[in-house]
Structures are given as C-alpha cells and as structure tokens.
mmCIF file of C-alpha atoms and ligand atoms in Angstrom:
data_model
loop_
_atom_site.group_PDB
_atom_site.id
_atom_site.type_symbol
_atom_site.label_atom_id
_atom_site.label_comp_id
_atom_site.label_asym_id
_atom_site.label_seq_id
_atom_site.Cartn_x
_atom_site.Cartn_y
_atom_site.Cartn_z
ATOM 1 C CA MET A 1 14.438 -76.809 12.703
ATOM 2 C CA ILE A 2 15.569 -73.387 14.422
ATOM 3 C CA HIS A 3 13.292 -70.500 12.849
ATOM 4 C CA THR A 4 14.019 -67.858 11.670
ATOM 5 C CA PRO A 5 14.567 -64.964 13.070
ATOM 6 C CA PRO A 6 15.228 -66.709 16.066
ATOM 7 C CA ARG A 7 11.831 -67.527 18.313
ATOM 8 C CA ILE A 8 11.984 -67.077 22.187
ATOM 9 C CA LEU A 9 9.549 -67.039 25.037
ATOM 10 C CA ALA A 10 9.500 -65.113 27.832
ATOM 11 C CA ILE A 11 7.136 -67.028 30.680
ATOM 12 C CA ASP A 12 6.635 -64.173 33.379
ATOM 13 C CA ASP A 13 3.685 -63.659 35.337
ATOM 14 C CA THR A 14 5.103 -59.284 36.290
ATOM 15 C CA PRO A 15 4.439 -57.196 33.010
ATOM 16 C CA ALA A 16 6.636 -54.940 33.376
ATOM 17 C CA ASN A 17 9.709 -57.534 33.241
ATOM 18 C CA LEU A 18 8.546 -58.623 29.957
ATOM 19 C CA LEU A 19 8.527 -55.384 29.012
ATOM 20 C CA ALA A 20 12.310 -54.916 29.081
ATOM 21 C CA LEU A 21 12.831 -58.228 27.959
ATOM 22 C CA GLY A 22 11.184 -57.134 25.085
ATOM 23 C CA ALA A 23 12.783 -54.169 24.428
ATOM 24 C CA ALA A 24 16.722 -55.946 24.826
ATOM 25 C CA LEU A 25 15.517 -58.739 22.729
ATOM 26 C CA ALA A 26 13.054 -57.019 19.664
ATOM 27 C CA GLY A 27 15.105 -56.469 17.060
ATOM 28 C CA GLU A 28 16.904 -59.803 16.579
ATOM 29 C CA PHE A 29 13.941 -62.197 18.021
ATOM 30 C CA ASP A 30 11.092 -63.423 17.594
ATOM 31 C CA LEU A 31 9.402 -62.847 21.072
ATOM 32 C CA GLN A 32 6.177 -64.234 22.290
ATOM 33 C CA ILE A 33 5.395 -63.899 25.843
ATOM 34 C CA ALA A 34 2.538 -65.556 28.736
ATOM 35 C CA THR A 35 2.321 -64.290 31.836
ATOM 36 C CA SER A 36 1.777 -67.640 33.747
ATOM 37 C CA GLY A 37 2.906 -70.996 33.723
ATOM 38 C CA ALA A 38 0.104 -72.973 32.445
ATOM 39 C CA THR A 39 0.049 -70.308 29.206
ATOM 40 C CA GLY A 40 3.230 -70.274 28.604
ATOM 41 C CA LEU A 41 3.812 -74.364 29.165
ATOM 42 C CA ALA A 42 1.180 -74.410 25.952
ATOM 43 C CA LEU A 43 2.798 -71.824 24.339
ATOM 44 C CA ALA A 44 5.605 -73.419 24.058
ATOM 45 C CA ARG A 45 4.459 -77.466 23.209
ATOM 46 C CA GLU A 46 2.391 -75.035 20.316
ATOM 47 C CA SER A 47 5.072 -72.593 18.937
ATOM 48 C CA LEU A 48 8.326 -74.978 19.400
ATOM 49 C CA PRO A 49 10.359 -71.509 20.386
ATOM 50 C CA ASP A 50 13.868 -72.196 20.191
ATOM 51 C CA LEU A 51 14.510 -71.577 23.799
ATOM 52 C CA ILE A 52 12.636 -70.184 26.324
ATOM 53 C CA LEU A 53 13.137 -67.441 29.373
ATOM 54 C CA LEU A 54 11.457 -68.823 32.176
ATOM 55 C CA ASP A 55 10.506 -66.539 35.165
ATOM 56 C CA VAL A 56 10.464 -69.348 38.687
ATOM 57 C CA MET A 57 8.199 -67.379 41.028
ATOM 58 C CA MET A 58 4.196 -67.007 39.491
ATOM 59 C CA PRO A 59 0.724 -68.613 41.039
ATOM 60 C CA GLY A 60 -0.308 -71.624 40.540
ATOM 61 C CA MET A 61 2.438 -73.461 38.578
ATOM 62 C CA ASP A 62 5.776 -71.598 38.792
ATOM 63 C CA GLY A 63 8.701 -71.533 36.987
ATOM 64 C CA PHE A 64 10.381 -75.431 38.147
ATOM 65 C CA GLU A 65 7.143 -76.915 38.171
ATOM 66 C CA VAL A 66 7.673 -75.514 34.135
ATOM 67 C CA CYS A 67 10.968 -77.235 32.690
ATOM 68 C CA GLN A 68 10.645 -80.095 34.402
ATOM 69 C CA ARG A 69 6.333 -80.082 32.560
ATOM 70 C CA LEU A 70 8.699 -79.412 29.945
ATOM 71 C CA LYS A 71 12.126 -81.772 30.251
ATOM 72 C CA SER A 72 9.437 -84.948 30.402
ATOM 73 C CA ASP A 73 8.141 -84.291 27.391
ATOM 74 C CA PRO A 74 9.647 -85.455 23.802
ATOM 75 C CA SER A 75 8.298 -82.918 21.959
ATOM 76 C CA THR A 76 10.208 -79.625 24.300
ATOM 77 C CA GLN A 77 12.201 -81.541 25.801
ATOM 78 C CA HIS A 78 14.743 -80.268 24.161
ATOM 79 C CA ILE A 79 14.067 -76.669 24.158
ATOM 80 C CA PRO A 80 16.873 -73.951 26.207
ATOM 81 C CA VAL A 81 15.311 -73.030 29.118
ATOM 82 C CA ILE A 82 16.862 -69.808 30.826
ATOM 83 C CA PHE A 83 15.828 -68.950 34.267
ATOM 84 C CA VAL A 84 15.069 -65.343 35.307
ATOM 85 C CA SER A 85 14.940 -65.013 38.761
ATOM 86 C CA ALA A 86 14.848 -62.421 42.146
ATOM 87 C CA MET A 87 15.860 -66.491 44.116
ATOM 88 C CA SER A 88 19.364 -65.810 43.963
ATOM 89 C CA GLN A 89 20.587 -68.500 46.547
ATOM 90 C CA PRO A 90 22.819 -70.971 44.656
ATOM 91 C CA GLU A 91 20.170 -73.786 46.002
ATOM 92 C CA ASP A 92 17.807 -72.347 44.021
ATOM 93 C CA GLN A 93 20.340 -71.866 40.755
ATOM 94 C CA GLU A 94 21.019 -75.534 41.562
ATOM 95 C CA ARG A 95 18.139 -76.916 41.408
ATOM 96 C CA GLY A 96 16.970 -74.662 38.201
ATOM 97 C CA PHE A 97 20.721 -76.786 36.195
ATOM 98 C CA ALA A 98 19.109 -80.202 38.179
ATOM 99 C CA LEU A 99 15.792 -78.973 35.987
ATOM 100 C CA GLY A 100 17.515 -79.499 32.962
ATOM 101 C CA ALA A 101 18.077 -75.226 32.717
ATOM 102 C CA ALA A 102 20.381 -74.608 30.263
ATOM 103 C CA ASP A 103 21.155 -71.095 32.648
ATOM 104 C CA TYR A 104 20.380 -68.934 35.092
ATOM 105 C CA ILE A 105 20.192 -65.295 34.894
ATOM 106 C CA THR A 106 19.535 -63.384 38.328
ATOM 107 C CA LYS A 107 16.806 -60.866 38.711
ATOM 108 C CA PRO A 108 17.419 -57.405 38.585
ATOM 109 C CA PHE A 109 19.285 -58.264 35.303
ATOM 110 C CA GLN A 110 21.164 -55.944 33.330
ATOM 111 C CA VAL A 111 19.982 -56.431 29.483
ATOM 112 C CA PRO A 112 23.137 -57.307 27.180
ATOM 113 C CA LEU A 113 23.772 -60.284 29.864
ATOM 114 C CA VAL A 114 21.052 -61.293 29.087
ATOM 115 C CA LEU A 115 21.233 -60.870 25.470
ATOM 116 C CA ALA A 116 24.329 -61.775 24.928
ATOM 117 C CA ARG A 117 23.207 -65.154 27.271
ATOM 118 C CA VAL A 118 20.346 -65.840 25.208
ATOM 119 C CA ARG A 119 22.880 -65.806 21.607
ATOM 120 C CA VAL A 120 24.937 -68.697 22.751
ATOM 121 C CA HIS A 121 22.763 -71.067 23.567
ATOM 122 C CA VAL A 122 20.662 -71.085 20.742
ATOM 123 C CA ARG A 123 23.726 -70.490 19.104
ATOM 124 C CA LEU A 124 24.772 -73.853 20.488
ATOM 125 C CA LYS A 125 21.023 -75.112 19.668
ATOM 126 C CA LEU A 126 21.704 -74.529 16.185
ATOM 127 C CA LYS A 127 24.763 -75.900 16.490
ATOM 128 C CA SER A 128 23.736 -79.379 18.010
ATOM 129 C CA GLU A 129 20.976 -79.764 15.324
ATOM 130 C CA ALA A 130 23.412 -79.443 13.181
ATOM 131 C CA LEU A 131 25.452 -82.329 13.938
ATOM 132 C CA GLU A 132 22.078 -84.211 15.167
ATOM 133 C CA LYS A 133 21.546 -83.578 10.803
ATOM 134 C CA MET A 134 25.028 -84.620 10.197
ATOM 135 C CA ALA A 135 24.213 -88.115 12.238
ATOM 136 C CA PHE A 136 21.555 -89.002 9.724
ATOM 137 C CA VAL A 137 22.176 -88.176 6.495
ATOM 138 C CA ASP A 138 24.602 -90.253 4.418
ATOM 139 C CA GLY A 139 27.575 -87.657 3.576
ATOM 140 C CA LEU A 140 27.941 -88.044 -0.584
ATOM 141 C CA THR A 141 24.129 -88.353 -0.849
ATOM 142 C CA ASP A 142 22.389 -85.941 0.638
ATOM 143 C CA ILE A 143 19.451 -88.844 2.356
ATOM 144 C CA PRO A 144 19.144 -90.362 4.965
ATOM 145 C CA ASN A 145 22.083 -93.155 6.682
ATOM 146 C CA ARG A 146 21.458 -96.150 8.210
ATOM 147 C CA ARG A 147 21.316 -95.077 11.135
ATOM 148 C CA ALA A 148 18.843 -92.868 10.659
ATOM 149 C CA LEU A 149 16.690 -95.962 8.643
ATOM 150 C CA GLU A 150 16.460 -98.270 11.747
ATOM 151 C CA ARG A 151 15.635 -95.325 13.174
ATOM 152 C CA GLN A 152 11.985 -95.292 10.809
ATOM 153 C CA LEU A 153 12.194 -98.832 10.297
ATOM 154 C CA GLU A 154 11.520 -99.263 14.485
ATOM 155 C CA ASP A 155 8.662 -96.363 14.293
ATOM 156 C CA GLU A 156 7.326 -97.298 10.699
ATOM 157 C CA LEU A 157 6.949 -100.763 12.508
ATOM 158 C CA ARG A 158 5.570 -99.348 15.743
ATOM 159 C CA ARG A 159 3.068 -97.110 13.823
ATOM 160 C CA ALA A 160 2.090 -99.735 11.017
ATOM 161 C CA ARG A 161 1.095 -101.960 14.537
ATOM 162 C CA ARG A 162 -0.397 -99.828 15.932
ATOM 163 C CA GLY A 163 -2.446 -99.209 13.150
ATOM 164 C CA LYS A 164 -3.037 -103.074 11.827
ATOM 165 C CA THR A 165 -1.780 -101.522 8.458
ATOM 166 C CA PRO A 166 0.368 -103.000 6.439
ATOM 167 C CA LEU A 167 4.212 -101.328 5.946
ATOM 168 C CA SER A 168 6.435 -101.933 3.096
ATOM 169 C CA VAL A 169 9.661 -101.793 2.713
ATOM 170 C CA LEU A 170 12.193 -102.138 -0.514
ATOM 171 C CA MET A 171 15.725 -103.079 -1.780
ATOM 172 C CA ILE A 172 17.036 -101.252 -4.247
ATOM 173 C CA ASP A 173 20.319 -101.751 -5.186
ATOM 174 C CA ILE A 174 22.787 -100.926 -8.091
ATOM 175 C CA ASP A 175 23.712 -103.500 -11.560
ATOM 176 C CA HIS A 176 26.843 -104.090 -11.969
ATOM 177 C CA PHE A 177 28.439 -100.895 -10.473
ATOM 178 C CA LYS A 178 31.685 -102.530 -9.280
ATOM 179 C CA ALA A 179 32.141 -102.367 -13.081
ATOM 180 C CA TYR A 180 30.919 -99.119 -13.513
ATOM 181 C CA ASN A 181 33.790 -98.147 -11.048
ATOM 182 C CA ASP A 182 36.269 -100.288 -12.666
ATOM 183 C CA SER A 183 36.031 -98.367 -15.944
ATOM 184 C CA CYS A 184 34.054 -95.427 -15.575
ATOM 185 C CA GLY A 185 36.661 -94.957 -12.179
ATOM 186 C CA HIS A 186 35.347 -93.783 -8.227
ATOM 187 C CA GLY A 187 34.631 -90.269 -8.842
ATOM 188 C CA THR A 188 32.293 -90.956 -11.786
ATOM 189 C CA GLY A 189 31.226 -93.758 -9.896
ATOM 190 C CA ASP A 190 30.248 -91.613 -6.292
ATOM 191 C CA ILE A 191 28.185 -88.669 -9.102
ATOM 192 C CA CYS A 192 26.824 -91.798 -10.146
ATOM 193 C CA LEU A 193 25.237 -92.560 -7.192
ATOM 194 C CA ARG A 194 24.064 -88.610 -6.243
ATOM 195 C CA LYS A 195 21.854 -89.244 -9.198
ATOM 196 C CA VAL A 196 20.301 -92.479 -8.109
ATOM 197 C CA ALA A 197 19.794 -91.244 -4.891
ATOM 198 C CA HIS A 198 17.891 -88.815 -6.389
ATOM 199 C CA GLU A 199 15.891 -89.986 -7.993
ATOM 200 C CA LEU A 200 14.965 -92.731 -6.247
ATOM 201 C CA LYS A 201 14.172 -90.076 -3.292
ATOM 202 C CA ASN A 202 11.953 -88.410 -6.541
ATOM 203 C CA SER A 203 9.716 -91.777 -7.068
ATOM 204 C CA LEU A 204 8.554 -91.286 -3.798
ATOM 205 C CA MET A 205 5.040 -90.480 -3.821
ATOM 206 C CA ARG A 206 3.531 -89.733 -0.601
ATOM 207 C CA PRO A 207 5.495 -87.584 2.057
ATOM 208 C CA GLY A 208 6.054 -90.729 4.522
ATOM 209 C CA ASP A 209 7.577 -91.539 2.745
ATOM 210 C CA PHE A 210 11.534 -92.208 3.401
ATOM 211 C CA ILE A 211 14.934 -94.477 1.976
ATOM 212 C CA ALA A 212 17.714 -94.141 2.427
ATOM 213 C CA ARG A 213 21.901 -95.436 1.592
ATOM 214 C CA PHE A 214 21.676 -98.321 3.046
ATOM 215 C CA GLY A 215 25.424 -98.557 1.821
ATOM 216 C CA GLY A 216 27.809 -99.258 -1.021
ATOM 217 C CA GLU A 217 25.739 -98.942 -3.766
ATOM 218 C CA GLU A 218 22.076 -100.154 -1.627
ATOM 219 C CA PHE A 219 19.397 -98.238 -0.571
ATOM 220 C CA CYS A 220 16.757 -99.052 0.949
ATOM 221 C CA ALA A 221 12.729 -96.988 0.916
ATOM 222 C CA VAL A 222 10.443 -97.488 3.734
ATOM 223 C CA LEU A 223 6.859 -97.619 2.852
ATOM 224 C CA PRO A 224 4.273 -96.503 5.429
ATOM 225 C CA ASP A 225 -0.052 -97.719 5.153
ATOM 226 C CA CYS A 226 1.362 -99.019 1.402
ATOM 227 C CA ASP A 227 0.784 -102.813 0.359
ATOM 228 C CA ALA A 228 1.997 -105.070 -1.707
ATOM 229 C CA ASP A 229 0.885 -103.891 -4.832
ATOM 230 C CA GLY A 230 1.781 -100.188 -3.764
ATOM 231 C CA ALA A 231 5.091 -101.418 -2.717
ATOM 232 C CA ALA A 232 5.502 -103.152 -6.271
ATOM 233 C CA LEU A 233 3.963 -99.895 -8.030
ATOM 234 C CA VAL A 234 6.146 -97.581 -6.331
ATOM 235 C CA ALA A 235 9.801 -99.864 -6.984
ATOM 236 C CA GLU A 236 8.459 -100.694 -10.978
ATOM 237 C CA LYS A 237 8.148 -96.499 -11.141
ATOM 238 C CA MET A 238 11.576 -96.474 -9.852
ATOM 239 C CA ARG A 239 13.527 -99.552 -11.478
ATOM 240 C CA GLN A 240 11.533 -97.122 -14.766
ATOM 241 C CA ALA A 241 12.937 -93.595 -13.553
ATOM 242 C CA VAL A 242 16.755 -94.999 -13.090
ATOM 243 C CA GLU A 243 16.985 -95.828 -16.269
ATOM 244 C CA ALA A 244 15.327 -92.907 -17.849
ATOM 245 C CA LEU A 245 18.328 -91.035 -16.662
ATOM 246 C CA HIS A 246 20.399 -92.711 -19.415
ATOM 247 C CA ILE A 247 23.550 -93.054 -17.730
ATOM 248 C CA PRO A 248 26.080 -94.530 -19.909
ATOM 249 C CA HIS A 249 27.480 -97.596 -18.016
ATOM 250 C CA PRO A 250 30.109 -98.991 -20.292
ATOM 251 C CA ASP A 251 30.583 -102.437 -18.527
ATOM 252 C CA SER A 252 26.713 -103.801 -18.085
ATOM 253 C CA ALA A 253 25.486 -107.232 -18.449
ATOM 254 C CA VAL A 254 22.053 -105.358 -18.521
ATOM 255 C CA GLY A 255 22.415 -102.756 -21.201
ATOM 256 C CA PRO A 256 23.785 -99.614 -22.264
ATOM 257 C CA TYR A 257 22.468 -97.249 -19.149
ATOM 258 C CA VAL A 258 23.151 -97.933 -15.541
ATOM 259 C CA THR A 259 20.052 -99.800 -14.273
ATOM 260 C CA ILE A 260 18.781 -101.253 -11.104
ATOM 261 C CA SER A 261 17.356 -104.538 -9.059
ATOM 262 C CA LEU A 262 14.851 -103.933 -6.288
ATOM 263 C CA GLY A 263 13.312 -106.356 -3.583
ATOM 264 C CA CYS A 264 10.073 -105.556 -2.048
ATOM 265 C CA ALA A 265 8.773 -107.008 1.191
ATOM 266 C CA THR A 266 5.304 -105.724 2.780
ATOM 267 C CA GLY A 267 5.196 -106.779 6.905
ATOM 268 C CA LEU A 268 2.805 -109.079 8.689
ATOM 269 C CA LEU A 269 -0.180 -107.748 10.542
ATOM 270 C CA ASP A 270 -0.362 -109.779 13.747
ATOM 271 C CA GLY A 271 3.085 -107.647 14.532
ATOM 272 C CA ALA A 272 5.474 -110.911 13.653
ATOM 273 C CA SER A 273 7.572 -109.345 11.698
ATOM 274 C CA GLU A 274 11.468 -107.657 13.531
ATOM 275 C CA PRO A 275 12.615 -104.255 11.788
ATOM 276 C CA SER A 276 15.354 -106.670 10.823
ATOM 277 C CA SER A 277 13.316 -109.162 8.843
ATOM 278 C CA LEU A 278 11.345 -107.037 6.594
ATOM 279 C CA VAL A 279 14.841 -105.594 5.359
ATOM 280 C CA ASP A 280 15.702 -109.270 4.928
ATOM 281 C CA LEU A 281 13.124 -110.267 2.913
ATOM 282 C CA ALA A 282 13.077 -108.238 0.882
ATOM 283 C CA ASP A 283 16.903 -108.375 0.557
ATOM 284 C CA GLN A 284 15.974 -112.093 -0.316
ATOM 285 C CA ALA A 285 13.696 -110.744 -3.023
ATOM 286 C CA LEU A 286 16.612 -108.284 -4.530
ATOM 287 C CA TYR A 287 18.942 -111.528 -4.713
ATOM 288 C CA ARG A 288 16.259 -113.298 -7.018
ATOM 289 C CA ALA A 289 16.310 -110.019 -8.636
ATOM 290 C CA LYS A 290 20.361 -110.060 -9.505
ATOM 291 C CA GLY A 291 19.257 -114.117 -10.178
ATOM 292 C CA MET A 292 16.477 -113.658 -12.883
ATOM 293 C CA GLY A 293 19.071 -111.314 -15.125
ATOM 294 C CA ARG A 294 18.556 -107.837 -12.585
ATOM 295 C CA ASN A 295 16.572 -104.240 -14.398
ATOM 296 C CA ARG A 296 13.168 -106.033 -12.369
ATOM 297 C CA VAL A 297 11.600 -106.032 -9.873
ATOM 298 C CA VAL A 298 10.707 -108.702 -7.024
ATOM 299 C CA CYS A 299 8.077 -109.539 -4.710
ATOM 300 C CA HIS A 300 8.493 -111.193 -1.755
ATOM 301 C CA THR A 301 5.312 -114.173 -1.722
ATOM 302 C CA ARG A 302 4.660 -115.403 1.323
ATOM 303 C CA SER A 303 4.700 -119.031 0.800
HETATM 304 MG MG1 MG B 1 7.029 -63.683 39.204
#
C-alpha cells in the first residue's frame, strides 16, 4: 500500500544533506529522516516507507549494508532504494544496483533531479502494486481469486501446524446456477454472482477469515483457528444470508430464490493434511449436500 502522501525515508549522516532533501520533498511527500544506518533500518521496518533515499558513506553500518539487509527482509524488500552518494565511480554504482537498488544519484545532487527520480520510482511502485492486486483479485466479483486462495491456504496451514490450531475450509456452490443463467441470461447471472460473493464476504466473522471465488459459481472460505462446530456455524450463517437476499430463481428445484449448498472440512492437527486434501474433503461434503437436496450445510466427518 502506498501511503498518502507517499512516505519517503532519507538516511544520511550529514544533516545538511537531509535538510536539502527535506526542502525538496516536503510539499509532496511525507518525509522521515534517520542519521545512521542502524536507526534508518529500524525506522524502515517500523514505518514501511514507499521509497528510501540512502547515503553510502556512514559510520557504523554503511548504506550498502543497510540496502542488503532491507532486501533480505521480506517485509522491506519491495521498497525501492535510491542511493545518494558522493562515491561516483562506476563500480560503486554497479555495487549499489547489484544489491537491488532502484537508482543511484551522485552528490552533490541537484534537487530537481532527485525529485524527478523519486516521482518515477514512487509511480512504478504504485503500478506494480496495482498489478499485484489484479493478479490476485477476481475481476467479476472483486473478491480474491483462486491463486490468492492457494497462497492463503498454504500460509494458514503452516500457521495452523505451528500453532497446533484447527483450520477449516468451506466449499460453497450456488444451487442450479446453470438453470439460472439459462433462464435469466448471463448478464443477470454475473450480477447474481456479485451479490452472492458480497454476501458471503459479509458473513465472515473474524478478521483472519478469508473467502475467494474458486471458479464458476463456486466459492471457497478459509477459516483459521476454527473447529468443526465453528465452521458449521459460519456455513449456516452464509446459507441463511444468501437465501435472505431473495434473488428470484425462476428455475430452481429448491425454491423460489437463489440458494447455496456448503461443504465443510476441518484440518487435522497432526500435520497430515495438505491444502488440496482439505479442499477435496470440503468438496466431497459439498457433493453430499447436493445429493441430499441442496440449500444445506454438510460437514465432513472423519470415519
Ligand atoms: Mg555520509
């Protein structure tokens, strides 16, 4: 996320340099300053700036080391770093780029040039974040897509194993959706998908709960630290919420409105379950829910 205004961290041991940068950037950016490598690194980790201007020659931890540490920390590695240094030899600049710097400006710097380069790199960061978001969001419903789900499942399963907490997965399917599309048209079908997605998302109860479009008219929810009873509760809440939308379904064997069927599965705590198997178990339960007449919740039980 880019801050508004974008947040720039300047790390330089010479106060005069910081003053000059401050004067140049003040109107347009939220400027933070640090006068040593160590304090700059700590501040970067804490405030996650959108860009870092980094001096090379500093007592103690120099700029190259700061950059190396920023780039090896997953929480800060995406922050663009621009070196601002009196070391103007090509090999100094090469070293900076090899460490992952976005740019290298030599001192004495010209303020308009610094400003122009800062703007370019902030804009690039904004664009790459937008692309990243697009890659993980379903374009139709605006909720996370299947790729995002896979990533989330892996993260949550790892967390569940480490913390020895239960992890539940819900597979959700809109009942007789093909018939809905056939009688109402695909445009109306898309509107229905959006409404259901929105309602499912609103039914989640805790901040860590996650819902994605699995594909077609199928959705999948991931509920961390949630046992089988908790999962059944969330699932039933979703079922009721969608039914209560009262979206007319002219061609459903279940009833006059659009309904959903849900299958739940809760992960084993012995580390034996894989993300795919948890989804498979929930899918099997969903299949049973359909077999039993749809518009219901079925939980997988271990035999
Ligand atoms: Mg210096």
